[in-house]
Amino acid sequence: MEYFLLTVGFALVLAYLGASILKKLAIPQTFGFMLAGVVLGLTSILSEETIHELQFFVALALGLIGYNIGHELSNPNLKGPRIKKLIIIVIIEATAAFALVSFLTYFLLSEFAVPLPFPTAILFGAVASATAPAATADVVWECDCEGPVTSSLMFVLAADDIAAVILTNSAIAFALWNLDPSTMTLSMVLIEPIIGILASVVLGAIAGLLFLYPLKQEADRGKLLELEIGMVILLIGIIELINSYIKTLGFHIHISDIFAAMVFGYIVSYKISDETVEHQVSELLERIMSPVVMIFFVMVGGRMAQLLSTSETLLLVVLTASLYLIGRTLAKYFGASLGGHIVNEAPEIQKYLGGCLLCQAGVALGLSFIVEETFIELGGNAELMGMLILGVVALSTMILEMVGPMAVKKSLRAAGELPVEGVLFEPDEVRIFDISRDGPHCKTNGNQENSTIDDDKIEV
Amino acid sequence: MQALYTPEVLLLLGIALVLAYFGAEIMTKFGIPKILGFMIAGLVLGTLGIFNDDFRTFLFPIVDLALGLIGYNIGLEIRKEVFRGQTRRMGTILILESILTFVIVTVLAGYLLGAWHIALVFGALASATDPASTVMVIWERKCKGDLTDTLMFILALDDVIAILLADGAIAIAILFYSAPGTVTIIGAVGSLVIDVAASSAIGAILGFVMVYFVNREDDRREILEFELGMIILIVGLMSWLQLSAILSCMVFGFVVGNFVSREKDPVSHTLKVIMSPIVMIFFVIVGASIDLGVIANLSVVLLTIAYVGGRTFAKYFGSRVGAQLTKTRELTTKYLGLCLMSQAGVAVGLSLVVEQNFLSLGDAEAVFFGTLILNVIALTTMILQVFGPVAASEGLRKAGEYPDDLCGTDEIHTIESLEDNTEPVDDVSDTS
């Protein structure tokens, strides 16, 4: 604990340096953060103990990531029938990724005689269906894209994370049952994840409805930011408390904090009609989140380095990761295309949506972190499973973070939604929302909500 | 300090943030700064036993971080431009005002406590003034004039004096409690000098590193994480080396604020948004540290009254005498003292540093005094938060530097470090 801040500070500085070097090569920051984590992990500055102490960052980061995804989910431009079509596409591409990755990794794992190949493969499949809205959204904002693919993209990206959370929770229950069949019955395996998901929805909805009250009272949305963050943290805290209580009762119900946060975020943004305000708030939230999320990625990198440098199964991890990547890419691409055909979407969507679904980051990593945490406590085969999953997902995330955004750009350009001069746009020009620029006395309506966010809370 | 992570941590943090928010909301309705709301929320949580000592120990990194951020903020506020004016005149006022406060509060506290090494700590802490809430008043109303200029100078620099005095007072107290012979006076003075010099040097070096990156980057917001990381790094480094984090961060902030090339925005406004939950938690923790058992005691109440009274008197007359000696304009002379009443982050932060230092001494008396100091400072901060800003806006208005017309067009360049204070206009107009 003594060197806690020293380590964190060092990690942040190093992560920034890593990211700024990579940015020159047009590689997203996330990769740099993870790379910094790898360096810190290998030099054992980031010890296993420190990572354990930082664990509440994982919960915090996941909650905030989930909340942001919930915000992305509600899009006023999408109307009822369109959403139905998109949901079908999501179901098809997510299921395709799940099935194909499970299938491929199952063969590899049983070839290598890894214990319990089937549940492990299912877990891989479940995590594979998640996509990262943040990295993709950056590309879209940066280039000012517009068109059918762009408008449906964010929804698809956010919605298949829901699928991933549900699948992973079920897969964890299934794997636990496989590890020790005596503790659970099959019906419990089927029912408990459902209860967990339902409970997350209920808790998230309660938080959302409670937050709506001050939202209506306060005209200035920006002023609620601290309360908003407080509510997210509170929600995650309550869920963690309930989860640990349930565990002492001997059930395996796991209420998903990330899912509850998504529901919370969805309700909040659904109730806000003003789109520009909404966009500003979610951007500001993202800013506040960024150090937390950054530490999260550094942790993942560090953990990955520890796992890979100590495990004798490095070859297995690399092979599994490559199969995982191949299976996921194919399934996402063709799944989206097939889904587009079935629901008769615009031809651009049929052709190019799949290419935009390759990014993988926070959700997949967070889920594999949860898997690792759950399984490492059990020891033995389970520990191996947990390490394998985190190692593979972390490795594949690093690769997808490089490839994914490029694929998004390419696909959008091919779909004709990337303005020709778009590349010239600097990211900061599009980010209209700057809480700094409007000086102290601008009272124009446009920046009222942003300019007041940090007034007297910073009296220090 | 091995407090392990439990699921309750996030729950408690969430409760603290939500409750603090509502506490601040209520305070805003009465036109009182939000800090009081945060502290009352903490007081409630602490009294109910929800925020227990274990949890506070767990949150120590947040306290350290908040101290670093507070120091950084003060450093950013010290602009080279403030030295441009009549430095000698303002410097005289500054020194008279802060030294008088130090002496009077020390004498009063020493008389009441009978323990002079503790009284010195009280005196040192009393000399700190909170720039934020006063600067905010100036910003909201776009005050301009001689009083405003002098005020900006004094507000920025008397915290530096307070930090140095507190460092010295802590060294003396440690000398007092250590076994005779182990620490010599020369050794104590030497380590104090080394402490101050090393803290400043590290802060300055890292500050120039930071300046290099700020100048290179086009978009200031892109280096937000780096900035935060640097601050966390300094704080971590300082606690490892057992130096003063708040001083080091202040020097860091000064370098960053003043050496970034002209066309760049030296202040990261987004950082302040990120800071606000941390500072919120900080004040909640301070509120939770208040032990009603300690406060509900006649001698503590007397001490509090003496501290507030002595500090108010000394700040007022110290600045008045200083101004008269330097033949400052009449209106400034009259009303400068009124604007120096606020007390917040620096004093509270330093009292937490004192408490941590005293607790680690292990001596029963030291532990008792550590708790006492923290409690008294927390209590006085709550009182001064109510009156300080009111007095400041009153003083500025009486000096005629408080335009009623809000739609002026001039920009104030010397105080770029605080931003966007559109909103609190309402708070102040309610109270004044």
XYZ file of N, CA and C in Angstrom, chain A residues 70-235:
498
model
N -24.357 1.855 -22.228
C -25.791 2.080 -22.094
C -26.211 3.379 -22.756
N -25.356 4.400 -22.602
C -25.638 5.682 -23.249
C -25.672 5.539 -24.759
N -24.741 4.773 -25.295
C -24.654 4.620 -26.746
C -25.872 3.885 -27.296
N -26.454 3.050 -26.441
C -27.533 2.188 -26.923
C -28.754 2.958 -27.387
N -29.072 4.007 -26.679
C -30.281 4.716 -27.068
C -29.923 5.738 -28.120
N -30.477 5.555 -29.273
C -30.172 6.446 -30.387
C -31.475 6.930 -30.981
N -31.755 8.203 -30.848
C -33.055 8.702 -31.298
C -33.246 8.569 -32.802
N -32.158 8.391 -33.539
C -32.311 8.283 -34.987
C -32.859 6.934 -35.421
N -32.769 5.982 -34.536
C -33.216 4.640 -34.913
C -34.656 4.447 -34.482
N -35.487 4.075 -35.450
C -36.903 3.877 -35.133
C -37.202 2.388 -34.964
N -38.373 2.124 -34.448
C -38.789 0.765 -34.089
C -38.430 -0.339 -35.063
N -38.968 -0.342 -36.292
C -38.699 -1.455 -37.209
C -37.208 -1.608 -37.522
N -36.541 -0.473 -37.610
C -35.105 -0.514 -37.890
C -34.374 -1.234 -36.762
N -34.755 -0.903 -35.535
C -34.106 -1.526 -34.394
C -34.316 -3.027 -34.414
N -35.542 -3.429 -34.790
C -35.816 -4.873 -34.845
C -34.879 -5.560 -35.820
N -34.711 -4.925 -36.976
C -33.792 -5.499 -37.967
C -32.390 -5.609 -37.400
N -31.970 -4.515 -36.756
C -30.607 -4.522 -36.226
C -30.440 -5.571 -35.139
N -31.475 -5.740 -34.332
C -31.372 -6.740 -33.271
C -31.145 -8.116 -33.881
N -31.853 -8.387 -34.976
C -31.657 -9.685 -35.624
C -30.221 -9.821 -36.119
N -29.707 -8.745 -36.706
C -28.309 -8.794 -37.156
C -27.386 -9.079 -35.978
N -27.636 -8.360 -34.871
C -26.782 -8.558 -33.697
C -26.844 -9.999 -33.235
N -28.069 -10.525 -33.153
C -28.194 -11.902 -32.666
C -27.422 -12.851 -33.571
N -27.541 -12.640 -34.869
C -26.865 -13.561 -35.786
C -25.349 -13.420 -35.681
N -24.852 -12.172 -35.695
C -23.384 -12.076 -35.686
C -22.791 -12.478 -34.334
N -23.494 -12.148 -33.249
C -22.968 -12.538 -31.947
C -22.979 -14.057 -31.793
N -24.081 -14.676 -32.213
C -24.157 -16.129 -32.107
C -23.106 -16.776 -33.000
N -22.929 -16.220 -34.187
C -21.938 -16.786 -35.098
C -20.557 -16.740 -34.465
N -20.198 -15.572 -33.863
C -18.890 -15.466 -33.219
C -18.781 -16.464 -32.078
N -19.838 -16.545 -31.308
C -19.849 -17.469 -30.176
C -19.624 -18.899 -30.653
N -20.416 -19.295 -31.657
C -20.365 -20.687 -32.101
C -19.026 -21.004 -32.752
N -18.595 -20.135 -33.647
C -17.385 -20.445 -34.406
C -16.157 -20.472 -33.497
N -16.034 -19.457 -32.618
C -14.864 -19.421 -31.734
C -14.886 -20.600 -30.778
N -16.048 -20.926 -30.227
C -16.134 -22.077 -29.335
C -15.686 -23.334 -30.065
N -16.205 -23.494 -31.269
C -15.924 -24.666 -32.074
C -14.420 -24.792 -32.339
N -13.819 -23.728 -32.838
C -12.393 -23.773 -33.197
C -11.521 -24.011 -31.972
N -11.787 -23.256 -30.925
C -10.914 -23.405 -29.752
C -11.117 -24.775 -29.105
N -12.326 -25.310 -29.209
C -12.568 -26.629 -28.621
C -11.631 -27.655 -29.250
N -11.509 -27.585 -30.576
C -10.655 -28.563 -31.232
C -9.209 -28.419 -30.805
N -8.772 -27.189 -30.774
C -7.383 -26.950 -30.402
C -7.122 -27.415 -28.973
N -8.044 -27.049 -28.075
C -7.827 -27.369 -26.665
C -7.839 -28.869 -26.430
N -8.728 -29.567 -27.117
C -8.748 -31.007 -26.879
C -7.534 -31.662 -27.545
N -7.051 -31.037 -28.601
C -5.827 -31.537 -29.237
C -4.658 -31.453 -28.262
N -4.609 -30.356 -27.527
C -3.522 -30.158 -26.570
C -3.796 -30.839 -25.230
N -4.896 -31.554 -25.176
C -5.266 -32.270 -23.953
C -5.370 -31.341 -22.749
N -5.899 -30.158 -22.993
C -6.174 -29.255 -21.877
C -7.368 -29.809 -21.111
N -7.317 -29.833 -19.801
C -8.482 -30.333 -19.071
C -9.702 -29.457 -19.333
N -10.840 -30.095 -19.340
C -12.119 -29.411 -19.534
C -12.127 -28.525 -20.776
N -11.886 -29.069 -21.940
C -11.838 -28.209 -23.122
C -13.175 -27.578 -23.453
N -14.242 -28.307 -23.199
C -15.526 -27.787 -23.656
C -15.971 -26.510 -22.939
N -16.024 -26.533 -21.609
C -16.419 -25.270 -20.947
C -15.465 -24.119 -21.237
N -14.179 -24.418 -21.362
C -13.230 -23.355 -21.674
C -13.536 -22.763 -23.045
N -13.796 -23.646 -24.001
C -14.094 -23.173 -25.345
C -15.350 -22.315 -25.360
N -16.341 -22.723 -24.581
C -17.586 -21.943 -24.505
C -17.308 -20.544 -23.961
N -16.424 -20.494 -22.957
C -16.085 -19.187 -22.402
C -15.406 -18.302 -23.445
N -14.519 -18.900 -24.217
C -13.880 -18.136 -25.296
C -14.923 -17.591 -26.262
N -15.838 -18.454 -26.638
C -16.876 -18.037 -27.573
C -17.694 -16.877 -27.019
N -18.042 -16.997 -25.736
C -18.884 -15.968 -25.123
C -18.168 -14.623 -25.121
N -16.899 -14.630 -24.740
C -16.155 -13.374 -24.681
C -15.957 -12.805 -26.085
N -15.836 -13.699 -27.074
C -15.561 -13.252 -28.445
C -16.693 -12.424 -29.028
N -17.890 -12.595 -28.527
C -18.997 -11.859 -29.147
C -19.019 -10.380 -28.767
N -18.204 -9.992 -27.778
C -18.190 -8.573 -27.382
C -17.411 -7.732 -28.381
N -17.875 -6.512 -28.592
C -17.101 -5.566 -29.400
C -16.912 -4.284 -28.605
N -15.994 -3.452 -29.039
C -15.690 -2.231 -28.294
C -16.277 -1.025 -29.001
N -17.275 -0.394 -28.422
C -17.817 0.800 -29.076
C -16.831 1.966 -29.050
N -16.045 2.088 -27.985
C -15.252 3.310 -27.800
C -14.270 3.537 -28.944
N -13.472 2.524 -29.264
C -12.450 2.700 -30.293
C -13.100 2.999 -31.640
N -14.229 2.330 -31.899
C -14.917 2.547 -33.168
C -15.538 3.941 -33.203
N -16.124 4.313 -32.091
C -16.761 5.627 -32.034
C -15.746 6.729 -32.291
N -14.524 6.542 -31.810
C -13.478 7.536 -32.052
C -13.267 7.746 -33.542
N -13.213 6.641 -34.276
C -13.015 6.748 -35.719
C -14.173 7.510 -36.343
N -15.393 7.148 -35.923
C -16.575 7.765 -36.523
C -16.586 9.270 -36.264
N -16.284 9.660 -35.037
C -16.279 11.083 -34.703
C -15.159 11.815 -35.425
N -14.025 11.193 -35.416
C -12.853 11.798 -36.007
C -13.108 12.145 -37.468
N -13.741 11.245 -38.164
C -13.854 11.415 -39.615
C -15.205 11.970 -40.037
N -16.059 12.253 -39.059
C -17.318 12.864 -39.437
C -18.126 11.994 -40.394
N -18.194 10.727 -40.115
C -18.872 9.815 -41.033
C -20.383 9.966 -40.913
N -21.042 9.646 -41.987
C -22.502 9.694 -41.996
C -23.032 8.674 -42.980
N -24.162 8.074 -42.653
C -24.736 7.108 -43.572
C -25.355 5.941 -42.831
N -25.926 4.993 -43.572
C -26.648 3.898 -42.920
C -25.737 3.041 -42.041
N -24.528 2.769 -42.494
C -23.657 1.921 -41.693
C -23.324 2.623 -40.378
N -22.939 3.901 -40.487
C -22.573 4.641 -39.297
C -23.725 4.686 -38.299
N -24.920 4.968 -38.802
C -26.031 5.145 -37.866
C -26.384 3.853 -37.162
N -26.172 2.729 -37.814
C -26.538 1.487 -37.139
C -25.367 0.902 -36.363
N -24.177 1.387 -36.693
C -22.980 0.788 -36.119
C -22.969 0.834 -34.592
N -23.220 2.030 -34.045
C -23.104 2.177 -32.602
C -24.078 1.264 -31.871
N -25.267 1.171 -32.434
C -26.250 0.298 -31.785
C -25.769 -1.148 -31.782
N -25.294 -1.589 -32.936
C -24.833 -2.978 -33.035
C -23.688 -3.230 -32.061
N -22.759 -2.289 -32.022
C -21.602 -2.455 -31.150
C -22.010 -2.580 -29.693
N -22.958 -1.734 -29.291
C -23.373 -1.762 -27.888
C -24.218 -3.001 -27.605
N -25.091 -3.328 -28.551
C -26.025 -4.427 -28.288
C -25.303 -5.758 -28.211
N -24.248 -5.960 -29.005
C -23.644 -7.284 -28.890
C -22.805 -7.437 -27.625
N -22.530 -6.309 -26.956
C -21.927 -6.445 -25.635
C -22.907 -7.035 -24.633
N -24.176 -6.667 -24.803
C -25.186 -7.263 -23.926
C -25.193 -8.769 -24.127
N -25.185 -9.164 -25.410
C -25.162 -10.592 -25.702
C -23.939 -11.235 -25.049
N -22.794 -10.555 -25.142
C -21.571 -11.123 -24.589
C -21.668 -11.283 -23.079
N -22.254 -10.267 -22.399
C -22.363 -10.358 -20.943
C -23.252 -11.537 -20.557
N -24.390 -11.661 -21.234
C -25.314 -12.753 -20.906
C -24.642 -14.101 -21.178
N -24.027 -14.215 -22.335
C -23.378 -15.484 -22.690
C -22.282 -15.832 -21.693
N -21.478 -14.834 -21.327
C -20.369 -15.125 -20.418
C -20.874 -15.568 -19.053
N -21.894 -14.862 -18.556
C -22.434 -15.271 -17.258
C -22.927 -16.711 -17.297
N -23.609 -17.074 -18.372
C -24.093 -18.443 -18.483
C -22.916 -19.403 -18.610
N -21.909 -19.005 -19.388
C -20.766 -19.885 -19.591
C -20.001 -20.111 -18.292
N -19.927 -19.050 -17.468
C -19.242 -19.223 -16.178
C -19.991 -20.243 -15.327
N -21.313 -20.098 -15.276
C -22.106 -21.047 -14.496
C -21.898 -22.463 -15.020
N -21.901 -22.583 -16.328
C -21.709 -23.901 -16.933
C -20.336 -24.471 -16.578
N -19.320 -23.637 -16.647
C -17.969 -24.107 -16.352
C -17.843 -24.507 -14.884
N -18.457 -23.732 -14.024
C -18.395 -24.064 -12.596
C -19.054 -25.409 -12.342
N -20.149 -25.631 -13.066
C -20.863 -26.901 -12.907
C -19.976 -28.047 -13.379
N -19.261 -27.829 -14.469
C -18.380 -28.845 -14.999
C -17.222 -29.137 -14.059
N -16.747 -28.093 -13.394
C -15.616 -28.276 -12.492
C -16.011 -29.097 -11.284
N -17.188 -28.843 -10.799
C -17.598 -29.530 -9.588
C -19.103 -29.766 -9.642
N -19.513 -30.854 -10.277
C -20.939 -31.081 -10.512
C -21.721 -31.247 -9.215
N -21.025 -31.540 -8.118
C -21.778 -31.836 -6.905
C -22.438 -30.587 -6.323
N -21.877 -29.440 -6.594
C -22.418 -28.250 -5.933
C -23.694 -27.736 -6.581
N -23.899 -28.072 -7.831
C -25.059 -27.506 -8.516
C -25.803 -28.600 -9.266
N -27.047 -28.320 -9.506
C -27.791 -29.205 -10.400
C -27.877 -28.515 -11.756
N -28.242 -29.285 -12.754
C -28.302 -28.723 -14.106
C -29.329 -27.598 -14.180
N -30.423 -27.785 -13.483
C -31.444 -26.739 -13.547
C -30.929 -25.440 -12.930
N -30.094 -25.581 -11.904
C -29.520 -24.375 -11.323
C -28.614 -23.682 -12.326
N -27.883 -24.487 -13.097
C -27.002 -23.905 -14.104
C -27.810 -23.092 -15.100
N -29.003 -23.583 -15.406
C -29.822 -22.874 -16.376
C -30.487 -21.646 -15.759
N -30.917 -21.789 -14.530
C -31.738 -20.721 -13.951
C -30.888 -19.597 -13.362
N -29.774 -19.971 -12.728
C -29.029 -18.953 -11.982
C -28.533 -17.788 -12.837
N -27.996 -18.047 -14.035
C -27.606 -16.881 -14.843
C -28.790 -15.986 -15.184
N -29.951 -16.612 -15.386
C -31.132 -15.807 -15.723
C -31.505 -14.919 -14.546
N -31.468 -15.504 -13.355
C -31.770 -14.701 -12.167
C -30.771 -13.553 -12.051
N -29.503 -13.894 -12.280
C -28.465 -12.869 -12.184
C -28.726 -11.719 -13.136
N -29.066 -12.053 -14.380
C -29.314 -11.017 -15.381
C -30.547 -10.186 -15.005
N -31.587 -10.890 -14.589
C -32.808 -10.173 -14.209
C -32.532 -9.226 -13.043
N -31.779 -9.728 -12.071
C -31.468 -8.876 -10.922
C -30.666 -7.659 -11.360
N -29.729 -7.854 -12.315
C -28.955 -6.699 -12.795
C -29.872 -5.675 -13.438
N -30.821 -6.178 -14.242
C -31.731 -5.251 -14.912
C -32.522 -4.467 -13.875
N -33.023 -5.188 -12.877
C -33.852 -4.527 -11.871
C -33.041 -3.463 -11.128
N -31.844 -3.832 -10.689
C -31.038 -2.877 -9.926
C -30.639 -1.672 -10.772
N -30.249 -1.964 -12.010
C -29.888 -0.861 -12.901
C -31.065 0.058 -13.142
N -32.246 -0.536 -13.311
C -33.443 0.263 -13.570
C -33.789 1.115 -12.356
N -33.647 0.530 -11.171
C -33.951 1.310 -9.959
C -33.025 2.518 -9.880
N -31.728 2.257 -10.107
C -30.771 3.365 -10.066
C -31.140 4.431 -11.097
N -31.511 3.954 -12.301
C -31.857 4.899 -13.359
C -33.065 5.736 -12.995
N -34.086 5.082 -12.452
C -35.310 5.799 -12.113
C -35.068 6.779 -10.975
N -34.219 6.379 -10.025
C -33.893 7.296 -8.932
C -33.159 8.518 -9.465
N -32.282 8.268 -10.421
C -31.487 9.374 -10.943
C -32.338 10.320 -11.785
N -33.431 9.798 -12.329
C -34.290 10.647 -13.148
C -34.877 11.795 -12.324
N -35.056 11.559 -11.043
C -35.671 12.596 -10.224
C -34.814 13.862 -10.143
N -33.546 13.733 -9.698
C -32.710 14.948 -9.736
C -32.497 15.467 -11.158
N -32.566 14.571 -12.121
C -32.384 14.982 -13.513
C -33.472 15.951 -13.938
N -34.676 15.709 -13.448
C -35.783 16.598 -13.789
C -35.691 17.902 -13.010
N -35.213 17.800 -11.790
C -35.147 18.988 -10.937
C -34.100 19.974 -11.421
N -32.978 19.447 -11.820
C -31.830 20.290 -12.136
C -31.820 20.595 -13.624
N -31.845 21.858 -13.933
C -31.874 22.228 -15.340
C -30.507 22.020 -15.975
N -29.491 22.173 -15.189
C -28.139 22.114 -15.716
C -27.583 20.701 -15.582
N -27.521 20.048 -16.714
C -27.149 18.633 -16.706
C -25.721 18.425 -16.208
N -24.847 19.333 -16.565
C -23.434 19.169 -16.221
C -23.193 19.157 -14.728
N -24.095 19.799 -13.994
C -23.901 19.866 -12.550
C -24.118 18.528 -11.868
N -24.760 17.634 -12.587
C -25.089 16.356 -11.971
C -23.981 15.331 -12.134
N -22.888 15.753 -12.729
C -21.860 14.796 -13.091
C -21.329 14.002 -11.902
N -21.036 14.696 -10.818
C -20.516 13.979 -9.649
C -21.551 13.006 -9.105
N -22.786 13.466 -9.100
C -23.841 12.594 -8.605
C -23.928 11.358 -9.486
N -23.807 11.596 -10.792
C -23.893 10.510 -11.753
C -22.807 9.463 -11.475
N -21.584 9.957 -11.320
C -20.487 9.030 -11.041
C -20.709 8.340 -9.709
N -21.148 9.125 -8.734
C -21.436 8.555 -7.431
C -22.462 7.450 -7.530
N -23.498 7.681 -8.335
C -24.553 6.672 -8.484
C -24.002 5.398 -9.121
N -23.156 5.578 -10.145
C -22.577 4.394 -10.789
C -21.751 3.602 -9.777
N -20.919 4.320 -9.024
C -20.084 3.629 -8.037
C -20.954 2.955 -6.986
N -21.981 3.673 -6.557
C -22.878 3.115 -5.557
C -23.539 1.841 -6.074
N -23.993 1.900 -7.313
C -24.655 0.738 -7.911
C -23.712 -0.466 -7.923
